Structure formats: C-alpha cells, structure tokens
Short mmCIF file of C-alpha atoms in Angstrom, two decimals:
data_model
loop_
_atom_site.label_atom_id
_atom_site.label_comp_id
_atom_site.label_asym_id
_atom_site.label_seq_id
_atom_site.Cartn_x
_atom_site.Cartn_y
_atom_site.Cartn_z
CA UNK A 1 -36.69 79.45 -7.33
CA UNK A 2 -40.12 78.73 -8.93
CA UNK A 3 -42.99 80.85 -7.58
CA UNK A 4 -44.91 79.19 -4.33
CA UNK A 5 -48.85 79.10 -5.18
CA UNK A 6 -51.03 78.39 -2.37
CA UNK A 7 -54.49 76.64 -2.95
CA UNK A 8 -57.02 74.93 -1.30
CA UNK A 9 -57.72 70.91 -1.99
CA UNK A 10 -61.15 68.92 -1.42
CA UNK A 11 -61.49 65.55 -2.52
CA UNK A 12 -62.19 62.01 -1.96
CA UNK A 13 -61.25 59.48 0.80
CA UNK A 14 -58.68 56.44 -0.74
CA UNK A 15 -60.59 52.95 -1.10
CA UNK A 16 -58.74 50.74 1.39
CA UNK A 17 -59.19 47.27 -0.06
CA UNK A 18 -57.54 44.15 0.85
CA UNK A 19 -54.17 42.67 -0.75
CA UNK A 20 -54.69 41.32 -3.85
CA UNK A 21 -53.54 38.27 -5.96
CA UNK A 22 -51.43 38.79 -8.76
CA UNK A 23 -54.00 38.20 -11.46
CA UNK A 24 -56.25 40.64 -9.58
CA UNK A 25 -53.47 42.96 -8.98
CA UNK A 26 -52.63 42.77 -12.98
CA UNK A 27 -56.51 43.31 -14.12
CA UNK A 28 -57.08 45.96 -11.19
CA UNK A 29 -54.01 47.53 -12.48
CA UNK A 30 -55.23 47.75 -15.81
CA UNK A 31 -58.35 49.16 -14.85
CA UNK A 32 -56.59 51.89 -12.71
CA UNK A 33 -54.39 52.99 -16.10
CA UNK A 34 -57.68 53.06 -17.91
CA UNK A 35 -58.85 55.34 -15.47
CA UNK A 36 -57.24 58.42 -16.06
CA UNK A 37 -60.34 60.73 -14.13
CA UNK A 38 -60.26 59.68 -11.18
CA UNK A 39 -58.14 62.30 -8.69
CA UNK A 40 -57.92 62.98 -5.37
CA UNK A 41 -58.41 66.65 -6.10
CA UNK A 42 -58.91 69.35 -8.82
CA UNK A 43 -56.75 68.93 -11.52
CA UNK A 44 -53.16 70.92 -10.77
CA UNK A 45 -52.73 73.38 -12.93
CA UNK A 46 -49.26 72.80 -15.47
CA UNK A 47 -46.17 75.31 -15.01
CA UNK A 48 -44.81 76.60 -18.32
CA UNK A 49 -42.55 74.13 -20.56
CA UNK A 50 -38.69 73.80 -19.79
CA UNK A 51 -36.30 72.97 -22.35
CA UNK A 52 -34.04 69.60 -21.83
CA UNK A 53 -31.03 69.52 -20.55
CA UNK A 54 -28.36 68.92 -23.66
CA UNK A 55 -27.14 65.59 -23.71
CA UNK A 56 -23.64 67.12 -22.97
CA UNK A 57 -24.87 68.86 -19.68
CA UNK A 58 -25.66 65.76 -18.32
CA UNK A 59 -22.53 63.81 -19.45
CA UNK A 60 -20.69 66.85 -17.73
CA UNK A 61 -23.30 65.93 -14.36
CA UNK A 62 -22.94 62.52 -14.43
CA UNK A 63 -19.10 62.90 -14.93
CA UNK A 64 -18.55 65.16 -11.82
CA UNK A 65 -20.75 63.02 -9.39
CA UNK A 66 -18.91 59.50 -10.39
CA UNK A 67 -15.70 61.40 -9.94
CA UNK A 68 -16.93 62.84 -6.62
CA UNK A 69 -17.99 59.75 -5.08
CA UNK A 70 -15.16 57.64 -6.65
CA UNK A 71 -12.44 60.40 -4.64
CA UNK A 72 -14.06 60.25 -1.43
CA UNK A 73 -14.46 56.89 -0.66
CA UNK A 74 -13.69 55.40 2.84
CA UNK A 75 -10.67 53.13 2.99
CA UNK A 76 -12.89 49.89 3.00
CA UNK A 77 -14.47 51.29 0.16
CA UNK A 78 -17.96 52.84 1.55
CA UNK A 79 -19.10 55.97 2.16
CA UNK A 80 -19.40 59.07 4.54
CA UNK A 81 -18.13 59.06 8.42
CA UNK A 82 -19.00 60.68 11.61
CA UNK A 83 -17.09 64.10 11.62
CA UNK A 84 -17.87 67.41 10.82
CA UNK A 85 -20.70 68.17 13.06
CA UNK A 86 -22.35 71.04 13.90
CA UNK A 87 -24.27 72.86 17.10
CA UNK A 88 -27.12 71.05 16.38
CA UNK A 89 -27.13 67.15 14.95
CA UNK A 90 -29.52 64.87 14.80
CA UNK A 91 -30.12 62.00 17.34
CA UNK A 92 -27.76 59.22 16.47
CA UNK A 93 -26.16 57.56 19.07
CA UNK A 94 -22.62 55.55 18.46
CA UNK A 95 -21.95 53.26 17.38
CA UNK A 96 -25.10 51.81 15.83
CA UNK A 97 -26.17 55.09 14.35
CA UNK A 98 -23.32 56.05 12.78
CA UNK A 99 -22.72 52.11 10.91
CA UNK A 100 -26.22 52.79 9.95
CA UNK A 101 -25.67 56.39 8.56
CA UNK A 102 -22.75 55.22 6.79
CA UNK A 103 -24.14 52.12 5.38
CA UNK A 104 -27.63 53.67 4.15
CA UNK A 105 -25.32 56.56 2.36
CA UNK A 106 -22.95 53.80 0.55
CA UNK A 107 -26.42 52.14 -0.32
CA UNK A 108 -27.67 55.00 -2.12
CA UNK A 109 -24.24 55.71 -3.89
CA UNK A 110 -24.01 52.13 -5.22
CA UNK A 111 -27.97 52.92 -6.27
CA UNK A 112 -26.97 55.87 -8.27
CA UNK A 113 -23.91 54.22 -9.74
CA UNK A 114 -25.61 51.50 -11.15
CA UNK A 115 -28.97 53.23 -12.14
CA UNK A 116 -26.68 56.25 -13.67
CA UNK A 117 -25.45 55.76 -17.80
CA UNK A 118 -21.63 54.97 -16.30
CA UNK A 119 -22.41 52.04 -15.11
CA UNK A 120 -20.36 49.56 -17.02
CA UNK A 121 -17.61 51.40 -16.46
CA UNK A 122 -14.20 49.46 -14.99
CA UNK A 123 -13.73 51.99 -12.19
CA UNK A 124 -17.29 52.56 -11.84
CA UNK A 125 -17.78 48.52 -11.44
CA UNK A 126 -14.67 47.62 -9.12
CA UNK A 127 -16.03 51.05 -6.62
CA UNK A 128 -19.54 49.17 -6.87
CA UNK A 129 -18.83 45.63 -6.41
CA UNK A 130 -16.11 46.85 -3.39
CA UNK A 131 -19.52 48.48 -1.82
CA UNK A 132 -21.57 45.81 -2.23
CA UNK A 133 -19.42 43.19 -0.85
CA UNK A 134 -18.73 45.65 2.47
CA UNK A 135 -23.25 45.76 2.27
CA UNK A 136 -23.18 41.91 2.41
CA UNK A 137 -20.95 41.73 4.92
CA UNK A 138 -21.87 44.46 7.46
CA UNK A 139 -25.71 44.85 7.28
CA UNK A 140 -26.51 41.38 8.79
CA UNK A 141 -24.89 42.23 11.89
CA UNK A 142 -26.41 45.89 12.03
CA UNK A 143 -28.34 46.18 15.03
CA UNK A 144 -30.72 48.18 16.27
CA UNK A 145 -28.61 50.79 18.35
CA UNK A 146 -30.56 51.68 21.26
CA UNK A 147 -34.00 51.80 22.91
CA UNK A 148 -35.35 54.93 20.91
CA UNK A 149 -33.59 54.80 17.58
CA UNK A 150 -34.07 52.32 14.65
CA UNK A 151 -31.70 54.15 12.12
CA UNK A 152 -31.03 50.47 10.74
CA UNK A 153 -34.13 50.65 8.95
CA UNK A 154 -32.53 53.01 6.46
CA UNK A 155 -29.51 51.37 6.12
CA UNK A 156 -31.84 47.85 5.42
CA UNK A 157 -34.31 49.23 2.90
CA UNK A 158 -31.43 51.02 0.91
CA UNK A 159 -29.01 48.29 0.77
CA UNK A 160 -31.80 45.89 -0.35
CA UNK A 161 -32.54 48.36 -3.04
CA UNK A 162 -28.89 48.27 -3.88
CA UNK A 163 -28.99 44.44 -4.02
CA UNK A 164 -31.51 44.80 -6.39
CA UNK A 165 -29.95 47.87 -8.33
CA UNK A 166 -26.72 45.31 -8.56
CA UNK A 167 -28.51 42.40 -9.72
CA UNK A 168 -31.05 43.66 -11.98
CA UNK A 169 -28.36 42.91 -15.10
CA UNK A 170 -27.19 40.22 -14.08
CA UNK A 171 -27.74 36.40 -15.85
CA UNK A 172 -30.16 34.45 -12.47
CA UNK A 173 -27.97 31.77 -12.57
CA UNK A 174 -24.84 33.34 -11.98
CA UNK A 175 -23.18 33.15 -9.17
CA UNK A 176 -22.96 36.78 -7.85
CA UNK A 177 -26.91 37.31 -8.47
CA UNK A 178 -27.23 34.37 -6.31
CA UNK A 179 -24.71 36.19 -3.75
CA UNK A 180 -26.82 39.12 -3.69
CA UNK A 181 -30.60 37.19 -3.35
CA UNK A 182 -29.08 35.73 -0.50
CA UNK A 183 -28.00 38.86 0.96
CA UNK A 184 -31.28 40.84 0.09
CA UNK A 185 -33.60 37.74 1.74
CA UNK A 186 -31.11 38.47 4.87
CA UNK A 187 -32.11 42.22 4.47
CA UNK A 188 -36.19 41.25 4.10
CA UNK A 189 -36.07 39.50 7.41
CA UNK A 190 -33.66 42.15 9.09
CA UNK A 191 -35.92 44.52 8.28
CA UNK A 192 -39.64 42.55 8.81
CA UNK A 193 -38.03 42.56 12.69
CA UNK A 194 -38.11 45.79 12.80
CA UNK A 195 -41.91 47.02 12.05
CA UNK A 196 -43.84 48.33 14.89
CA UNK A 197 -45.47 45.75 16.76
CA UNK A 198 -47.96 47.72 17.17
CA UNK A 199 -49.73 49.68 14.04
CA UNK A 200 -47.35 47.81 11.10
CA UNK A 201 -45.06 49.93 9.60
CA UNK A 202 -41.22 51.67 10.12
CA UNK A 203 -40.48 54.16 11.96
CA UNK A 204 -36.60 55.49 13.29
CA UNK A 205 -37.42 56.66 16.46
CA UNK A 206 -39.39 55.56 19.24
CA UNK A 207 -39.18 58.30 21.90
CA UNK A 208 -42.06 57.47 23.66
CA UNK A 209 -42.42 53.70 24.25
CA UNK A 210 -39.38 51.58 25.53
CA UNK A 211 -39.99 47.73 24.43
CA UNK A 212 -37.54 45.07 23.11
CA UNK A 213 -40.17 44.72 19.84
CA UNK A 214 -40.78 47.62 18.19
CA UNK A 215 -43.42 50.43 19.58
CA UNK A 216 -43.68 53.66 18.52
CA UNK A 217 -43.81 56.19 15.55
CA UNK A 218 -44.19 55.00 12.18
CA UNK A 219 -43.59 57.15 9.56
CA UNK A 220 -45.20 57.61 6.24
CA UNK A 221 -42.06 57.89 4.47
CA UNK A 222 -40.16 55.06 5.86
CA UNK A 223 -42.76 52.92 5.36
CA UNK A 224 -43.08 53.56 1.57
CA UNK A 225 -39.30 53.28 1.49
CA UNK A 226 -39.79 49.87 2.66
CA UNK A 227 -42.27 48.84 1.17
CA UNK A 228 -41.07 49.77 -2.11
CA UNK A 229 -37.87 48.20 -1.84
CA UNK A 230 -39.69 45.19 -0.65
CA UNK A 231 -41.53 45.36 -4.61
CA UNK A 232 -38.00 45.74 -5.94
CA UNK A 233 -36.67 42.36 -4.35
CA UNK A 234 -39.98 40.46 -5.50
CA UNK A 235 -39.97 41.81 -9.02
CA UNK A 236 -35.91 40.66 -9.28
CA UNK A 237 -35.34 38.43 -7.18
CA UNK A 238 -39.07 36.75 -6.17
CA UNK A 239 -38.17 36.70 -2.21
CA UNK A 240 -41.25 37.98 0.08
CA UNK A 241 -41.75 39.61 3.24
CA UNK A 242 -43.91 38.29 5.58
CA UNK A 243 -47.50 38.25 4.63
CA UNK A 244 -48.59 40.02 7.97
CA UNK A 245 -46.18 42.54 8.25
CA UNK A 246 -46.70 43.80 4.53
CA UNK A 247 -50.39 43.75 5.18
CA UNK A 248 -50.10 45.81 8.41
CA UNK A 249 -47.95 47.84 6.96
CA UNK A 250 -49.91 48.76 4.04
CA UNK A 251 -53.11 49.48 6.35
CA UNK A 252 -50.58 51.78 8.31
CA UNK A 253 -49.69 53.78 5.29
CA UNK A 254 -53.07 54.18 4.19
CA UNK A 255 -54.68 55.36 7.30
CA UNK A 256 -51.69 58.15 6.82
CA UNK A 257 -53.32 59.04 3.66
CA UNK A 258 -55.49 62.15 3.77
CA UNK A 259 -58.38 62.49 1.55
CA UNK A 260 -56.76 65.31 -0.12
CA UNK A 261 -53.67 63.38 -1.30
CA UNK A 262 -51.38 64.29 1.16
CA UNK A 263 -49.13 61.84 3.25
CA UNK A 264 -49.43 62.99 7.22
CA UNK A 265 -45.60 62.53 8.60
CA UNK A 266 -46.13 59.88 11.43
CA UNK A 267 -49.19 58.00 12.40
CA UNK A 268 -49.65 60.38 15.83
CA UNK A 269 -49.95 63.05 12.83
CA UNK A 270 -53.51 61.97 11.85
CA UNK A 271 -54.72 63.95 14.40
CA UNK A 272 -52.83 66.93 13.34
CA UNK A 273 -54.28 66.90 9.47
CA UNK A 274 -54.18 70.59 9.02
CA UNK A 275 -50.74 71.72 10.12
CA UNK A 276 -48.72 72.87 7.47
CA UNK A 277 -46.29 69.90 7.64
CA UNK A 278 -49.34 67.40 6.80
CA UNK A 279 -50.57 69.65 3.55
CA UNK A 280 -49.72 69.52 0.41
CA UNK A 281 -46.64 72.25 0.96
CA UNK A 282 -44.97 69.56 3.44
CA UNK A 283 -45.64 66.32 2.54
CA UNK A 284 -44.19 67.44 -1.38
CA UNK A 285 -41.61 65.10 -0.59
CA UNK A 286 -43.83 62.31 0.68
CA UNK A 287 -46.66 61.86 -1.77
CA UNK A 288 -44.73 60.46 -4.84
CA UNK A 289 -43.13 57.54 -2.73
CA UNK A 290 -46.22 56.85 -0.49
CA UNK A 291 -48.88 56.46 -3.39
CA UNK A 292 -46.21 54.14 -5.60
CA UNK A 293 -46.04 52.23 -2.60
CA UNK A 294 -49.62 51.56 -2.25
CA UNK A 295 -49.85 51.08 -6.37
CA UNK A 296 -46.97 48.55 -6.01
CA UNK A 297 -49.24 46.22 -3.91
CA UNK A 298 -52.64 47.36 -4.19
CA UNK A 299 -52.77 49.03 -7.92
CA UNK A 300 -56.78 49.30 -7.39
CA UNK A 301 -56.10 51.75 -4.74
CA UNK A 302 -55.29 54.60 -6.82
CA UNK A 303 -55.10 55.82 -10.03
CA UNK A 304 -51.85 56.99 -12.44
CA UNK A 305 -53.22 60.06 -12.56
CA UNK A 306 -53.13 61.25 -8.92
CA UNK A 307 -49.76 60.33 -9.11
CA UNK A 308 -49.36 62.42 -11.87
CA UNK A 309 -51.36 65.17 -9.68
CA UNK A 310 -48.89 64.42 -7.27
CA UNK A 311 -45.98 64.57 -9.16
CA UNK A 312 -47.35 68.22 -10.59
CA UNK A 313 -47.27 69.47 -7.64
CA UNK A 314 -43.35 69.09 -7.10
CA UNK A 315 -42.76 70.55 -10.33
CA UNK A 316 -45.11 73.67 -9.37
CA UNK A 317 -44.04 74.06 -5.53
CA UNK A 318 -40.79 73.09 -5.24
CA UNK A 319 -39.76 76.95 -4.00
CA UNK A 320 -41.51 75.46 -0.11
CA UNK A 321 -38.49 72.25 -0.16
CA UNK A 322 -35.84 74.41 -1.56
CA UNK A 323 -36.40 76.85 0.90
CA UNK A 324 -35.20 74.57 3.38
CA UNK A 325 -32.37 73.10 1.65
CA UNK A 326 -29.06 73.58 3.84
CA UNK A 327 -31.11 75.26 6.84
CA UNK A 328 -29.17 73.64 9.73
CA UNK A 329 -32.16 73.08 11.97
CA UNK A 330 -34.17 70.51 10.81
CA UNK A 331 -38.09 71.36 10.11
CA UNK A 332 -37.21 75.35 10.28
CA UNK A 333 -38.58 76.32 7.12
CA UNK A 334 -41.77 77.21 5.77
CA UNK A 335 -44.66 74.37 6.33
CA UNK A 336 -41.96 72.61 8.90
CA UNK A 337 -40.05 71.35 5.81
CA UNK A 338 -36.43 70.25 6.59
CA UNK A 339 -33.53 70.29 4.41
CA UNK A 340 -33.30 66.67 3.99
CA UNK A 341 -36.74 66.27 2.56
CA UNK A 342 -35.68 67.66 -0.98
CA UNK A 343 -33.77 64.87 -2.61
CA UNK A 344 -35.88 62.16 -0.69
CA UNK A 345 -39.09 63.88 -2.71
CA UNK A 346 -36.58 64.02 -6.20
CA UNK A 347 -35.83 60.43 -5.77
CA UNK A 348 -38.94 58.74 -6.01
CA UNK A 349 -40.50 61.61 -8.59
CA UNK A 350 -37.72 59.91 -10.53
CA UNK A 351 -38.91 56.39 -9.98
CA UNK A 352 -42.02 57.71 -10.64
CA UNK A 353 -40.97 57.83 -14.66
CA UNK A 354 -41.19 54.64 -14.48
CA UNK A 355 -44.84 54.78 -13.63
CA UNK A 356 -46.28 57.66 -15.94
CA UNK A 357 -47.33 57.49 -19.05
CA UNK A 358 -44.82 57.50 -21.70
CA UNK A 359 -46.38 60.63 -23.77
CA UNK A 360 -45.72 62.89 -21.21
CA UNK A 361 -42.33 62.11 -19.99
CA UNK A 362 -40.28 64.30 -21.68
CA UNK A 363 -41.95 67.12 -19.89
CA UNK A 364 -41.72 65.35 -16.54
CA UNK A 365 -38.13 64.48 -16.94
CA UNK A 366 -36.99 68.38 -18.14
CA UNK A 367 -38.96 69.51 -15.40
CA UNK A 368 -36.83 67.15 -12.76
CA UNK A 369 -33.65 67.89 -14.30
CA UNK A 370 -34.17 71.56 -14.32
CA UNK A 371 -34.95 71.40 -10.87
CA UNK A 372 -31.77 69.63 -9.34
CA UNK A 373 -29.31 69.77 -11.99
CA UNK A 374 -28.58 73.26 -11.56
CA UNK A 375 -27.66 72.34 -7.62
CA UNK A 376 -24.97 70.39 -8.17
CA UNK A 377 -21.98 71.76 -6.71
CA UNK A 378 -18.81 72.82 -7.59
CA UNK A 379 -17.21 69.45 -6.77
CA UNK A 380 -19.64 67.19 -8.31
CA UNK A 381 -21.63 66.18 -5.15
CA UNK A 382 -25.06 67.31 -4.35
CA UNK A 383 -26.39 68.11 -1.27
CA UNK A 384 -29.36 69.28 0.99
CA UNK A 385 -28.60 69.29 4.80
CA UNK A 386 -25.69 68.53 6.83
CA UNK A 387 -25.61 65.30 8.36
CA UNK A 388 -21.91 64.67 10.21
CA UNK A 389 -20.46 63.79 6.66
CA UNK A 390 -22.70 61.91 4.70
CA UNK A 391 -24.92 64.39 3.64
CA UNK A 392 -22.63 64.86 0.62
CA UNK A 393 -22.73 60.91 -0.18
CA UNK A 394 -26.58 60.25 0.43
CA UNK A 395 -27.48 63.41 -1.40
CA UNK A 396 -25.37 62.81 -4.20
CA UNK A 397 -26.65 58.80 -4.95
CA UNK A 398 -30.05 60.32 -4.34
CA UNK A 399 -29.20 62.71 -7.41
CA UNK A 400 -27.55 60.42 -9.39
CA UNK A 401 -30.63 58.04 -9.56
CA UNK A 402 -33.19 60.61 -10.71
CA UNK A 403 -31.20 62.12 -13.13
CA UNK A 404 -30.27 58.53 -14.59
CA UNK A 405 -34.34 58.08 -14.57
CA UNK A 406 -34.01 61.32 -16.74
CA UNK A 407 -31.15 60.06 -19.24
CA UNK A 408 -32.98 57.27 -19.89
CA UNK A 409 -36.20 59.58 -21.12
CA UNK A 410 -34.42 61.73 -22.85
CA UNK A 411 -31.05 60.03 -23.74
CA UNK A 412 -30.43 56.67 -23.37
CA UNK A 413 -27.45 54.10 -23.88
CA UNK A 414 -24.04 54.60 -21.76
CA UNK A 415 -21.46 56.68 -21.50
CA UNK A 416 -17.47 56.45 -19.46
CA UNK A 417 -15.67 58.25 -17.70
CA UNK A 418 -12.94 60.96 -19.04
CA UNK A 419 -9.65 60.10 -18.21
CA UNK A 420 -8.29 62.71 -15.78
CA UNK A 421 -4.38 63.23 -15.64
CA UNK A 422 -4.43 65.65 -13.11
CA UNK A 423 -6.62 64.03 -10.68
CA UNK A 424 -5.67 60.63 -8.45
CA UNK A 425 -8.60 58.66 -7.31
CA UNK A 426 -7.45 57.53 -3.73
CA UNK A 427 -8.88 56.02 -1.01
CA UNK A 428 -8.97 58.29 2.62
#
C-alpha cells in the first residue's frame, strides 16, 4: 500500500456557465486544452515511476476475469443473485432491489467484456449478446422498488453504457445497432423519470421525503454516472435527454463542487464541506467521474489539467480507498471511505485516458495497472465489498474496463481465449 500524504488545498471556485452549443462547446473545449495552468489547487506533487505491466501479465489478467465471469453466469445468462449475505447488508428491498443489483452488475460485465482486448471472441460474443438481449428485455420494466430506494438508477445508467459499449463497433445501419438505440432511448427516458424533482440530479435513496416523483438526496456520484452515460448515447447513438433535466442536473453537480476540487457526497453534504468524507481523502473516488461529467457538457468549465490534478491524486493516495476495501461496514474506514468506492474511483480514472493528454499516458496507465492488477484474485474476479453476490460480478466488469483502457495505452490489438480442457464453462 502506497504511503498516505496529508496536505492542505486552497483554490478557486468552478465558473458555472450555462450549457453550451456544440460549436461553442468545440471552441471552449479547445481553449480549455490550451489551458494547461489553470488548477483548482497547487500542483500535486508526482509519485515515483512504475514499470508496465508485461504484455503477458495482462493476457494472463484478462484471461482469468473472462473465464471468471464466463463460469459464473446465471442460467438466463446475467449476473450475480441475492445470497450470501452477511450481518450487515445494505438497504435493498425485494424484489426491485435485487433485479436492479443484478442487472447493474451484468451491465458492467458486458462493459468490461466488450471494452477488454477479448472481445471478438466466439464465447466472449455469444456470453455478451445473451446479456444484452436479457438488458433489453428486463430494464424497461424495472421499476422503482419502493418509496425510499431508487437502485434502478444504477441498473439504467449502466445498461445504457452497455448499449453503447455493444454498439460502438457496430455498422449504424445494421439491424442489431438499431436494436440497441432503441433500447438505450428506452433507458434515457427510464432514467430522465427518475431525477429529483426537486434539485436535478440522481440519487438511490430518499429516506427523508416520501413522494410519487422523486425528492430527496442526490448524489454527486450518481449523477456523473448519469450524466456520463447520457454523453456516451449522444456521441454513438445521437439520442438526448431532456433538455431540463440535463441542465438541472448539471447545476446540481456543480453546486457539489468545492472550490478545492473535491466532489461533496450528496447535496445535504454542502453544508458539511470539511468532514473527511467531502476532502480530497474521500471523495478520491468521486472527482475523476464528476469533473468528466461536467467537461462532457460544459468543456469551458474546467480545465484537462485539474483532471489530471485529480487523477494524481488517486495515484498518490490510494492507501485511504484501499484501506477500506472488503471492510464489511460500509463508510468504516479512514475519511468515511467504504469498500465499494475503490473500483467506482478506478473506473472512471480509466475513462479518464481517454481524456489526458497522450504524452503522459504511459505513466498514467502503469500507475492504474499497478494499482489494481495486483488485486485480482485467485479465481480471476476482482472485488472490493460484499454485496449479497454481486460484488464479485460488478467489481470484476469494473476491473476489466480500466485495465482494457490500459491495454489499449500500452498494448493494443486483441487477443482470445486459451482453450481450457480441464475446465467446463456451465451455466448455474
């Protein structure tokens, strides 16, 4: 575990413009790249250099997570179930919760199959497609569960990712692309129904209020979730959201910005800045997806390089989320971390590749990889808290995508599956 260094931050508020067009969005853009001094904060200060991974350490990962997931799949083909819990579980009342645990997990394991070098694969393509066609059939008929939780906002965002994940290869005129834009504009309006009425945004629990319309606690996180995966199904497939719930969902992640960098966990959290949870040792997980969220649709708001700040600052203080990894009561760590912050955070710092400049990604991606890669387990999955039975599942696609985001810095091209005579792949 790296060392955790402690330091104070000072900097300056976020600009809160409005929505732009896309030719102002492209030349604000621009002018945001060329701006590589503006920061939120001091510059971070770099850990030492890690080697990369050998391209034959990843095969070996990417190997043992495909086999993994492709041995513990549910008889209609998806992943993770209900069982195996513990003293303590989270809230997730039955049956909504669990169809939406089990559907957001399958999401992400069709995300990391298809982002991951294996993708063309025949097994690897038949366990995808299978997924994808259970997606399109189940998560129009999700609903919400019950008067405090609104798990089906996971289950929505990631399966319209996984539309997109799916489709992204695929010629626009054929006829499963078309299959899947149908399903994800489905998704878009599933999910528009289910921002808070009343300050924009997602949330999954509203503990507080009891409405039919959403009312409660939106989160930071869930509401760059969304909002990223509502960029993905513009950029591949051109469907929008509604115009008023982006835009009041936008103004609700911003105003859970802090002017130090930091994402605050839920809105009632603004007036709780200063707790550890809010600071840059709890909201590691949180600041790579909620400032490419605001750069996806306002790219004036902030610059690549606090991005880049923010992405430092999981490579240098990852010790304060590994500390809670596998701690069975959530937010009992250090700086209220809980366990299932630590491959949310890894996820988007490997979208964020994508985003950084292309002279310093090799360092970026070794860092990543020699962060998680060492994690994976003994059976191929990877893993951060225990959730019934899909922490295994949601962890591992998780995984899978940011080490793809890795191959493809440091690698590139595809690679299949061994063939394994001692092993049968069968369904439970």
């Amino acid at each position: 575990m790296r060392r955790v260094i402690l330091w104070c931050l000072a900097g300056l508020a976020a600009i809160c413009p409005a929505v732009l067009s896309t030719t102002e969005a492209a030349q604000a853009q621009r002018q945001g790249q060329a701006d590589q001094g503006k920061r939120d904060s001091i510059p971070i200060p770099k850990i030492p250099e890690v080697p990369p991974p050998a391209r034959e350490q990843l095969e070996t990962a990417f190997r043992k997570a495909a086999w993994f997931l492709l041995q513990h799949r549910n008889k209609d083909g998806t992943w993770g179930d209900h069982t195996r819990t513990k003293g303590l579980n989270v809230l997730c009342p039955y049956p909504q919760g669990p169809r939406s645990f089990r559907l957001a997990s399958t999401a992400l394991c069709v995300i990391g199959l298809e982002e991951s070098p294996l993708w063309n694969d025949p097994e690897i393509r038949a366990a995808s497609d299978r997924a994808l066609n259970v997606l399109m059939d189940q998560l129009p008929r999700l609903k919400r569960g019950d008067t405090i939780t609104l798990l089906s906002t996971w289950a929505q965002a990631y399966g319209l990712e996984a539309y997109c994940a799916a489709a992204r290869r695929l010629p626009k005129d054929s006829p499963r692309f078309l299959q899947l834009k149908e399903a994800a504009a489905k998704a878009i309006e599933a999910t528009d129904l289910l921002a808070d009425e009343a300050y924009g945004g997602w949330g999954y629990y509203t503990f507080e209020v009891f409405t039919q319309k959403t009312i409660g606690l939106p989160t930071s996180f869930l509401t760059s979730t969304v909002l990223l995966a509502y960029k993905e199904a513009l950029d591949v497939f051109g469907l929008k959201s509604d115009p008023n719930t982006l835009k009041r969902a936008l103004k609700c992640l911003k105003s859970q910005r802090t002017p130090a960098g930091t994402y605050v966990y839920s809105r009632d959290h603004r007036y709780y800045a200063t707790r550890p949870i809010n600071r840059h040792i709890g909201s590691l997980a949180r600041n790579p997806s909620g400032d490419m969220a605001i750069m996806s649709w306002e790219p004036q708001t902030l610059s690549l390089q606090q991005l880049e700040d923010n992405v430092e600052r999981l490579w240098s203080r990852d010790g304060w989320l590994a500390m809670a990894m596998k701690k069975p009561v959530p937010h009992e760590s250090f700086a209220q971390n809980a366990g299932y912050f630590f491959y949310y955070g890894y996820y988007y710092a490997g979208r964020a590749l994508n985003w950084l400049p292309k002279e310093h990604l090799p360092r970026h991606a070794a860092q990543l990889s020699a962060d998680i890669l060492h994690l994976q387990e003994k059976d191929g999955s990877w893993w951060d808290y225990q959730l019934y039975n899909y922490h295994k599942f949601y962890g591992t696609g998780y995984a899978l995508y940011a080490m793809s985001q890795v191959w493809n810095v440091l690698q590139g091209g595809e690679i299949l599956l061994d063939p394994r005579n001692d092993q049968t792949i069968v369904d439970r």
